[in-house]
Amino acid sequence: PGYIAPGPVDVYEGTTAMAVSRAPRSRLRAGWDTFAEKTGFTTVFSKLQGLKRTPVYKKGEEALEDMRERWETSDNPMVHRIQDMQENLWSETEQAEAYRVIRQRQPEFNINGFLAEVRRDVPKVLAAYLKGDAAALAGTNISKEMLERMGGQMKLWQHEGQFVDPRVLHLSDLELVEVRMMEGEPLVVLQFSCQQINCVRNKAGEIVDGAEDDIQAVHYLWAMQLSTAEFVAKDGSGRTYSAPVWQLREMVLRGMMAIV
């Protein structure tokens, strides 16, 4: 009962072309994307891209392109061997410098242990941010710049009377994207995804965006930077000291995809 077998179905002879439509941005995504624009905040990733747009960089690129064209048109086997060595050198030099600085400051550094440690911090940071808990967020390892940026977005949600579902249902493994120097400090770029509930409510508890069962795969880029921070000794003496610490310098929400 309740199930009726389908009758004859006419053969479809229309187009089989596939259309792709852009889904509207959720308030979670829109808020994160637009806050930097409103405040004039310059992200780490935009700085990395900005380096490639400077006149000095462009001039160097033009010279390198001219040299590259000459080299590539050469049939000398030795030239090709040198080309291969140069490609490896250019890709490894900055990464090697970053690792050298890291090991000078943290001789016990291990990339696998580092990834595991950051993965443990991800739920804490995301939960504090989505709950709008400024005190909890300040207690995590995030930079002053990120605390200012995320705090501004939390204030905006509070001003508009919006409450974002803070639950993180699943967290993927973290993948290493890049290791390099940024503003004289080592920077490690990571990527990962979370399963989150895209549901925003107003003060009355009414859903104004998303739904209770709107589960999204949210993809993030995190940039962790090793910098020197000031600490106060816990022995009650009031003595301060400095130590290298990894801080979240940038968080970018790359995209959201509904999980069906």
PDB file of C-alpha atoms in Angstrom:
ATOM      1  CA  PRO A   1       0.000   0.000   0.000  1.00  0.00           C
ATOM      2  CA  GLY A   2       1.182   3.485  -0.799  1.00  0.00           C
ATOM      3  CA  TYR A   3       3.402   2.349  -3.669  1.00  0.00           C
ATOM      4  CA  ILE A   4       2.138   2.402  -7.238  1.00  0.00           C
ATOM      5  CA  ALA A   5       4.319   0.903  -9.930  1.00  0.00           C
ATOM      6  CA  PRO A   6       4.985   3.437 -12.704  1.00  0.00           C
ATOM      7  CA  GLY A   7       3.197   2.968 -15.964  1.00  0.00           C
ATOM      8  CA  PRO A   8       4.668   3.253 -19.459  1.00  0.00           C
ATOM      9  CA  VAL A   9       7.168   6.075 -19.803  1.00  0.00           C
ATOM     10  CA  ASP A  10       7.575   8.049 -22.993  1.00  0.00           C
ATOM     11  CA  VAL A  11      11.097   8.022 -24.366  1.00  0.00           C
ATOM     12  CA  TYR A  12      12.784  11.388 -23.820  1.00  0.00           C
ATOM     13  CA  GLU A  13      14.158  12.784 -27.064  1.00  0.00           C
ATOM     14  CA  GLY A  14      15.109  16.262 -25.922  1.00  0.00           C
ATOM     15  CA  THR A  15      18.522  17.728 -25.179  1.00  0.00           C
ATOM     16  CA  THR A  16      20.924  15.942 -22.865  1.00  0.00           C
ATOM     17  CA  ALA A  17      23.046  19.026 -22.235  1.00  0.00           C
ATOM     18  CA  MET A  18      23.909  19.729 -18.614  1.00  0.00           C
ATOM     19  CA  ALA A  19      23.416  23.174 -17.121  1.00  0.00           C
ATOM     20  CA  VAL A  20      25.404  24.336 -14.116  1.00  0.00           C
ATOM     21  CA  SER A  21      23.909  27.033 -11.922  1.00  0.00           C
ATOM     22  CA  ARG A  22      25.619  28.974  -9.146  1.00  0.00           C
ATOM     23  CA  ALA A  23      24.014  28.380  -5.779  1.00  0.00           C
ATOM     24  CA  PRO A  24      23.284  31.526  -3.733  1.00  0.00           C
ATOM     25  CA  ARG A  25      25.846  32.288  -1.072  1.00  0.00           C
ATOM     26  CA  SER A  26      24.853  31.403   2.463  1.00  0.00           C
ATOM     27  CA  ARG A  27      25.019  34.119   5.088  1.00  0.00           C
ATOM     28  CA  LEU A  28      27.928  32.288   6.669  1.00  0.00           C
ATOM     29  CA  ARG A  29      29.871  32.436   3.406  1.00  0.00           C
ATOM     30  CA  ALA A  30      28.741  35.945   2.464  1.00  0.00           C
ATOM     31  CA  GLY A  31      29.611  37.372   5.861  1.00  0.00           C
ATOM     32  CA  TRP A  32      33.108  35.917   5.796  1.00  0.00           C
ATOM     33  CA  ASP A  33      33.755  37.052   2.213  1.00  0.00           C
ATOM     34  CA  THR A  34      32.568  40.626   2.612  1.00  0.00           C
ATOM     35  CA  PHE A  35      33.923  41.587   6.033  1.00  0.00           C
ATOM     36  CA  ALA A  36      37.483  41.970   4.767  1.00  0.00           C
ATOM     37  CA  GLU A  37      36.232  44.255   2.003  1.00  0.00           C
ATOM     38  CA  LYS A  38      34.323  46.459   4.437  1.00  0.00           C
ATOM     39  CA  THR A  39      37.286  46.826   6.791  1.00  0.00           C
ATOM     40  CA  GLY A  40      40.012  47.025   4.154  1.00  0.00           C
ATOM     41  CA  PHE A  41      41.658  43.985   5.736  1.00  0.00           C
ATOM     42  CA  THR A  42      44.490  42.574   3.615  1.00  0.00           C
ATOM     43  CA  THR A  43      44.717  38.807   3.825  1.00  0.00           C
ATOM     44  CA  VAL A  44      47.906  36.788   3.811  1.00  0.00           C
ATOM     45  CA  PHE A  45      46.880  35.092   0.589  1.00  0.00           C
ATOM     46  CA  SER A  46      46.221  38.408  -1.151  1.00  0.00           C
ATOM     47  CA  LYS A  47      49.670  39.546  -0.022  1.00  0.00           C
ATOM     48  CA  LEU A  48      51.219  36.427  -1.541  1.00  0.00           C
ATOM     49  CA  GLN A  49      49.441  37.186  -4.804  1.00  0.00           C
ATOM     50  CA  GLY A  50      50.310  40.878  -4.508  1.00  0.00           C
ATOM     51  CA  LEU A  51      54.014  40.077  -4.525  1.00  0.00           C
ATOM     52  CA  LYS A  52      53.578  38.852  -8.083  1.00  0.00           C
ATOM     53  CA  ARG A  53      52.046  42.163  -9.219  1.00  0.00           C
ATOM     54  CA  THR A  54      54.824  44.505  -8.132  1.00  0.00           C
ATOM     55  CA  PRO A  55      56.918  46.267 -10.868  1.00  0.00           C
ATOM     56  CA  VAL A  56      60.124  44.635  -9.599  1.00  0.00           C
ATOM     57  CA  TYR A  57      58.601  41.186  -9.724  1.00  0.00           C
ATOM     58  CA  LYS A  58      57.133  41.796 -13.208  1.00  0.00           C
ATOM     59  CA  LYS A  59      60.462  43.086 -14.513  1.00  0.00           C
ATOM     60  CA  GLY A  60      62.223  40.041 -13.138  1.00  0.00           C
ATOM     61  CA  GLU A  61      59.583  37.789 -14.669  1.00  0.00           C
ATOM     62  CA  GLU A  62      60.089  39.396 -18.081  1.00  0.00           C
ATOM     63  CA  ALA A  63      63.854  38.882 -17.873  1.00  0.00           C
ATOM     64  CA  LEU A  64      63.406  35.299 -16.759  1.00  0.00           C
ATOM     65  CA  GLU A  65      60.920  34.661 -19.558  1.00  0.00           C
ATOM     66  CA  ASP A  66      63.414  35.978 -22.128  1.00  0.00           C
ATOM     67  CA  MET A  67      66.155  33.761 -20.718  1.00  0.00           C
ATOM     68  CA  ARG A  68      63.770  30.814 -20.517  1.00  0.00           C
ATOM     69  CA  GLU A  69      62.854  31.178 -24.181  1.00  0.00           C
ATOM     70  CA  ARG A  70      66.512  31.102 -25.194  1.00  0.00           C
ATOM     71  CA  TRP A  71      67.222  28.080 -23.049  1.00  0.00           C
ATOM     72  CA  GLU A  72      64.177  26.147 -24.219  1.00  0.00           C
ATOM     73  CA  THR A  73      65.151  26.549 -27.853  1.00  0.00           C
ATOM     74  CA  SER A  74      68.568  25.028 -27.192  1.00  0.00           C
ATOM     75  CA  ASP A  75      69.263  21.419 -28.183  1.00  0.00           C
ATOM     76  CA  ASN A  76      72.279  21.042 -25.918  1.00  0.00           C
ATOM     77  CA  PRO A  77      71.719  18.064 -23.550  1.00  0.00           C
ATOM     78  CA  MET A  78      73.660  19.826 -20.804  1.00  0.00           C
ATOM     79  CA  VAL A  79      71.258  22.775 -21.002  1.00  0.00           C
ATOM     80  CA  HIS A  80      68.309  20.464 -20.367  1.00  0.00           C
ATOM     81  CA  ARG A  81      70.056  18.946 -17.351  1.00  0.00           C
ATOM     82  CA  ILE A  82      70.690  22.409 -15.917  1.00  0.00           C
ATOM     83  CA  GLN A  83      67.049  23.334 -16.572  1.00  0.00           C
ATOM     84  CA  ASP A  84      65.882  20.392 -14.474  1.00  0.00           C
ATOM     85  CA  MET A  85      68.274  21.342 -11.676  1.00  0.00           C
ATOM     86  CA  GLN A  86      67.094  24.967 -11.736  1.00  0.00           C
ATOM     87  CA  GLU A  87      63.423  24.021 -11.517  1.00  0.00           C
ATOM     88  CA  ASN A  88      64.095  21.929  -8.435  1.00  0.00           C
ATOM     89  CA  LEU A  89      66.275  24.672  -6.924  1.00  0.00           C
ATOM     90  CA  TRP A  90      63.664  27.428  -7.371  1.00  0.00           C
ATOM     91  CA  SER A  91      60.903  25.291  -5.876  1.00  0.00           C
ATOM     92  CA  GLU A  92      62.949  24.143  -2.885  1.00  0.00           C
ATOM     93  CA  THR A  93      64.982  27.225  -1.912  1.00  0.00           C
ATOM     94  CA  GLU A  94      62.272  29.199  -0.085  1.00  0.00           C
ATOM     95  CA  GLN A  95      60.795  26.071   1.474  1.00  0.00           C
ATOM     96  CA  ALA A  96      64.243  25.004   2.671  1.00  0.00           C
ATOM     97  CA  GLU A  97      64.813  28.430   4.212  1.00  0.00           C
ATOM     98  CA  ALA A  98      61.470  28.234   6.026  1.00  0.00           C
ATOM     99  CA  TYR A  99      62.265  24.776   7.419  1.00  0.00           C
ATOM    100  CA  ARG A 100      65.724  25.977   8.486  1.00  0.00           C
ATOM    101  CA  VAL A 101      64.226  28.870  10.477  1.00  0.00           C
ATOM    102  CA  ILE A 102      61.589  26.582  11.993  1.00  0.00           C
ATOM    103  CA  ARG A 103      64.189  24.099  13.209  1.00  0.00           C
ATOM    104  CA  GLN A 104      66.341  26.882  14.622  1.00  0.00           C
ATOM    105  CA  ARG A 105      63.442  28.080  16.753  1.00  0.00           C
ATOM    106  CA  GLN A 106      61.850  24.686  17.404  1.00  0.00           C
ATOM    107  CA  PRO A 107      64.491  21.935  17.110  1.00  0.00           C
ATOM    108  CA  GLU A 108      61.887  19.299  18.021  1.00  0.00           C
ATOM    109  CA  PHE A 109      59.561  20.317  15.149  1.00  0.00           C
ATOM    110  CA  ASN A 110      57.937  17.435  13.289  1.00  0.00           C
ATOM    111  CA  ILE A 111      55.499  18.117  10.440  1.00  0.00           C
ATOM    112  CA  ASN A 112      53.230  15.156  11.263  1.00  0.00           C
ATOM    113  CA  GLY A 113      53.009  16.164  14.906  1.00  0.00           C
ATOM    114  CA  PHE A 114      52.377  19.747  13.831  1.00  0.00           C
ATOM    115  CA  LEU A 115      49.469  18.721  11.574  1.00  0.00           C
ATOM    116  CA  ALA A 116      47.958  16.620  14.368  1.00  0.00           C
ATOM    117  CA  GLU A 117      48.232  19.520  16.823  1.00  0.00           C
ATOM    118  CA  VAL A 118      46.597  21.993  14.458  1.00  0.00           C
ATOM    119  CA  ARG A 119      43.825  19.488  13.712  1.00  0.00           C
ATOM    120  CA  ARG A 120      43.030  19.341  17.440  1.00  0.00           C
ATOM    121  CA  ASP A 121      42.723  23.138  17.493  1.00  0.00           C
ATOM    122  CA  VAL A 122      40.419  23.451  14.459  1.00  0.00           C
ATOM    123  CA  PRO A 123      37.151  22.522  16.275  1.00  0.00           C
ATOM    124  CA  LYS A 124      37.995  24.884  19.151  1.00  0.00           C
ATOM    125  CA  VAL A 125      38.589  27.846  16.836  1.00  0.00           C
ATOM    126  CA  LEU A 126      35.564  27.190  14.626  1.00  0.00           C
ATOM    127  CA  ALA A 127      33.230  26.578  17.577  1.00  0.00           C
ATOM    128  CA  ALA A 128      34.317  29.784  19.363  1.00  0.00           C
ATOM    129  CA  TYR A 129      33.975  31.783  16.155  1.00  0.00           C
ATOM    130  CA  LEU A 130      30.552  30.437  15.166  1.00  0.00           C
ATOM    131  CA  LYS A 131      29.217  30.784  18.738  1.00  0.00           C
ATOM    132  CA  GLY A 132      30.438  34.363  18.886  1.00  0.00           C
ATOM    133  CA  ASP A 133      32.472  33.569  22.013  1.00  0.00           C
ATOM    134  CA  ALA A 134      35.183  36.238  21.918  1.00  0.00           C
ATOM    135  CA  ALA A 135      36.792  35.118  25.190  1.00  0.00           C
ATOM    136  CA  ALA A 136      37.129  31.499  24.028  1.00  0.00           C
ATOM    137  CA  LEU A 137      38.481  32.640  20.676  1.00  0.00           C
ATOM    138  CA  ALA A 138      41.092  34.840  22.370  1.00  0.00           C
ATOM    139  CA  GLY A 139      42.236  31.775  24.294  1.00  0.00           C
ATOM    140  CA  THR A 140      43.204  29.943  21.113  1.00  0.00           C
ATOM    141  CA  ASN A 141      46.395  30.346  19.090  1.00  0.00           C
ATOM    142  CA  ILE A 142      45.262  32.971  16.619  1.00  0.00           C
ATOM    143  CA  SER A 143      47.049  36.166  15.660  1.00  0.00           C
ATOM    144  CA  LYS A 144      45.882  39.656  16.621  1.00  0.00           C
ATOM    145  CA  GLU A 145      44.950  40.298  12.994  1.00  0.00           C
ATOM    146  CA  MET A 146      42.707  37.237  12.845  1.00  0.00           C
ATOM    147  CA  LEU A 147      41.195  37.987  16.254  1.00  0.00           C
ATOM    148  CA  GLU A 148      40.274  41.454  14.999  1.00  0.00           C
ATOM    149  CA  ARG A 149      38.818  40.148  11.768  1.00  0.00           C
ATOM    150  CA  MET A 150      36.824  37.290  13.291  1.00  0.00           C
ATOM    151  CA  GLY A 151      35.734  39.479  16.217  1.00  0.00           C
ATOM    152  CA  GLY A 152      34.363  42.028  13.772  1.00  0.00           C
ATOM    153  CA  GLN A 153      32.267  39.409  12.001  1.00  0.00           C
ATOM    154  CA  MET A 154      30.975  38.075  15.330  1.00  0.00           C
ATOM    155  CA  LYS A 155      29.912  41.599  16.350  1.00  0.00           C
ATOM    156  CA  LEU A 156      28.105  41.951  13.034  1.00  0.00           C
ATOM    157  CA  TRP A 157      26.157  38.729  13.657  1.00  0.00           C
ATOM    158  CA  GLN A 158      25.285  39.931  17.164  1.00  0.00           C
ATOM    159  CA  HIS A 159      24.191  43.340  15.862  1.00  0.00           C
ATOM    160  CA  GLU A 160      21.914  41.691  13.310  1.00  0.00           C
ATOM    161  CA  GLY A 161      20.616  39.232  15.903  1.00  0.00           C
ATOM    162  CA  GLN A 162      21.818  36.185  13.974  1.00  0.00           C
ATOM    163  CA  PHE A 163      22.980  32.913  15.480  1.00  0.00           C
ATOM    164  CA  VAL A 164      24.978  30.438  13.399  1.00  0.00           C
ATOM    165  CA  ASP A 165      24.857  26.712  14.125  1.00  0.00           C
ATOM    166  CA  PRO A 166      28.332  26.066  15.642  1.00  0.00           C
ATOM    167  CA  ARG A 167      28.408  22.278  15.290  1.00  0.00           C
ATOM    168  CA  VAL A 168      31.242  20.633  13.344  1.00  0.00           C
ATOM    169  CA  LEU A 169      30.051  17.141  12.434  1.00  0.00           C
ATOM    170  CA  HIS A 170      33.218  15.863  10.794  1.00  0.00           C
ATOM    171  CA  LEU A 171      36.764  17.076  10.214  1.00  0.00           C
ATOM    172  CA  SER A 172      38.998  15.711   7.473  1.00  0.00           C
ATOM    173  CA  ASP A 173      42.719  15.170   7.757  1.00  0.00           C
ATOM    174  CA  LEU A 174      44.829  18.269   7.197  1.00  0.00           C
ATOM    175  CA  GLU A 175      46.872  18.466   4.008  1.00  0.00           C
ATOM    176  CA  LEU A 176      50.097  20.424   3.633  1.00  0.00           C
ATOM    177  CA  VAL A 177      49.840  22.932   0.772  1.00  0.00           C
ATOM    178  CA  GLU A 178      52.912  25.124   1.071  1.00  0.00           C
ATOM    179  CA  VAL A 179      55.782  26.057   3.376  1.00  0.00           C
ATOM    180  CA  ARG A 180      57.461  29.415   2.771  1.00  0.00           C
ATOM    181  CA  MET A 181      58.676  32.648   4.332  1.00  0.00           C
ATOM    182  CA  MET A 182      56.251  35.531   4.753  1.00  0.00           C
ATOM    183  CA  GLU A 183      57.326  38.888   6.175  1.00  0.00           C
ATOM    184  CA  GLY A 184      60.431  37.278   7.634  1.00  0.00           C
ATOM    185  CA  GLU A 185      58.538  34.519   9.445  1.00  0.00           C
ATOM    186  CA  PRO A 186      57.877  30.870   8.441  1.00  0.00           C
ATOM    187  CA  LEU A 187      54.371  30.285   7.082  1.00  0.00           C
ATOM    188  CA  VAL A 188      52.696  26.891   6.673  1.00  0.00           C
ATOM    189  CA  VAL A 189      49.569  26.725   4.505  1.00  0.00           C
ATOM    190  CA  LEU A 190      47.128  23.871   5.144  1.00  0.00           C
ATOM    191  CA  GLN A 191      43.820  22.782   3.678  1.00  0.00           C
ATOM    192  CA  PHE A 192      40.999  20.683   5.072  1.00  0.00           C
ATOM    193  CA  SER A 193      37.228  20.288   4.987  1.00  0.00           C
ATOM    194  CA  CYS A 194      34.511  20.128   7.631  1.00  0.00           C
ATOM    195  CA  GLN A 195      30.928  18.992   7.637  1.00  0.00           C
ATOM    196  CA  GLN A 196      28.891  21.829   9.112  1.00  0.00           C
ATOM    197  CA  ILE A 197      25.194  22.647   9.425  1.00  0.00           C
ATOM    198  CA  ASN A 198      24.242  25.695   7.383  1.00  0.00           C
ATOM    199  CA  CYS A 199      21.515  27.058   9.634  1.00  0.00           C
ATOM    200  CA  VAL A 200      21.197  30.670  10.809  1.00  0.00           C
ATOM    201  CA  ARG A 201      18.483  31.728  13.255  1.00  0.00           C
ATOM    202  CA  ASN A 202      17.223  35.096  14.499  1.00  0.00           C
ATOM    203  CA  LYS A 203      16.581  36.094  18.114  1.00  0.00           C
ATOM    204  CA  ALA A 204      13.163  34.454  17.987  1.00  0.00           C
ATOM    205  CA  GLY A 205      14.740  31.132  17.004  1.00  0.00           C
ATOM    206  CA  GLU A 206      13.346  31.321  13.476  1.00  0.00           C
ATOM    207  CA  ILE A 207      15.508  30.025  10.646  1.00  0.00           C
ATOM    208  CA  VAL A 208      16.502  32.889   8.344  1.00  0.00           C
ATOM    209  CA  ASP A 209      19.045  31.025   6.229  1.00  0.00           C
ATOM    210  CA  GLY A 210      19.714  27.367   5.520  1.00  0.00           C
ATOM    211  CA  ALA A 211      17.942  24.563   7.364  1.00  0.00           C
ATOM    212  CA  GLU A 212      18.424  22.192  10.279  1.00  0.00           C
ATOM    213  CA  ASP A 213      19.314  19.380   7.885  1.00  0.00           C
ATOM    214  CA  ASP A 214      21.361  21.496   5.452  1.00  0.00           C
ATOM    215  CA  ILE A 215      24.709  19.771   5.909  1.00  0.00           C
ATOM    216  CA  GLN A 216      27.531  21.366   3.944  1.00  0.00           C
ATOM    217  CA  ALA A 217      31.075  20.283   3.168  1.00  0.00           C
ATOM    218  CA  VAL A 218      33.020  23.458   3.923  1.00  0.00           C
ATOM    219  CA  HIS A 219      36.540  23.736   2.534  1.00  0.00           C
ATOM    220  CA  TYR A 220      39.118  25.881   4.319  1.00  0.00           C
ATOM    221  CA  LEU A 221      42.639  27.169   3.846  1.00  0.00           C
ATOM    222  CA  TRP A 222      44.575  27.930   7.002  1.00  0.00           C
ATOM    223  CA  ALA A 223      47.890  29.762   7.182  1.00  0.00           C
ATOM    224  CA  MET A 224      49.865  29.088  10.368  1.00  0.00           C
ATOM    225  CA  GLN A 225      52.809  31.370  11.101  1.00  0.00           C
ATOM    226  CA  LEU A 226      55.615  30.886  13.611  1.00  0.00           C
ATOM    227  CA  SER A 227      56.176  34.120  15.494  1.00  0.00           C
ATOM    228  CA  THR A 228      57.459  35.281  18.850  1.00  0.00           C
ATOM    229  CA  ALA A 229      54.869  35.914  21.546  1.00  0.00           C
ATOM    230  CA  GLU A 230      55.082  37.338  25.052  1.00  0.00           C
ATOM    231  CA  PHE A 231      54.000  35.221  28.022  1.00  0.00           C
ATOM    232  CA  VAL A 232      53.622  35.798  31.748  1.00  0.00           C
ATOM    233  CA  ALA A 233      55.216  33.233  34.058  1.00  0.00           C
ATOM    234  CA  LYS A 234      52.743  31.128  36.027  1.00  0.00           C
ATOM    235  CA  ASP A 235      54.822  31.209  39.202  1.00  0.00           C
ATOM    236  CA  GLY A 236      53.132  34.407  40.374  1.00  0.00           C
ATOM    237  CA  SER A 237      56.249  36.528  39.944  1.00  0.00           C
ATOM    238  CA  GLY A 238      54.799  38.522  37.088  1.00  0.00           C
ATOM    239  CA  ARG A 239      57.893  37.798  35.053  1.00  0.00           C
ATOM    240  CA  THR A 240      57.415  37.937  31.293  1.00  0.00           C
ATOM    241  CA  TYR A 241      59.257  35.950  28.686  1.00  0.00           C
ATOM    242  CA  SER A 242      59.096  35.411  24.940  1.00  0.00           C
ATOM    243  CA  ALA A 243      58.837  32.126  23.053  1.00  0.00           C
ATOM    244  CA  PRO A 244      58.114  31.007  19.487  1.00  0.00           C
ATOM    245  CA  VAL A 245      54.506  29.962  18.955  1.00  0.00           C
ATOM    246  CA  TRP A 246      52.405  28.902  15.981  1.00  0.00           C
ATOM    247  CA  GLN A 247      49.468  31.232  15.378  1.00  0.00           C
ATOM    248  CA  LEU A 248      46.590  31.171  12.906  1.00  0.00           C
ATOM    249  CA  ARG A 249      47.451  34.070  10.611  1.00  0.00           C
ATOM    250  CA  GLU A 250      44.732  33.542   8.035  1.00  0.00           C
ATOM    251  CA  MET A 251      41.594  31.484   7.467  1.00  0.00           C
ATOM    252  CA  VAL A 252      39.906  31.407   4.083  1.00  0.00           C
ATOM    253  CA  LEU A 253      36.589  29.713   3.378  1.00  0.00           C
ATOM    254  CA  ARG A 254      37.226  28.339  -0.118  1.00  0.00           C
ATOM    255  CA  GLY A 255      33.806  26.906  -0.824  1.00  0.00           C
ATOM    256  CA  MET A 256      30.710  25.109   0.414  1.00  0.00           C
ATOM    257  CA  MET A 257      28.968  22.122  -1.144  1.00  0.00           C
ATOM    258  CA  ALA A 258      25.720  20.532  -0.024  1.00  0.00           C
ATOM    259  CA  ILE A 259      25.971  16.908   1.083  1.00  0.00           C
ATOM    260  CA  VAL A 260      23.037  15.016  -0.375  1.00  0.00           C
TER     261      VAL A 260
END
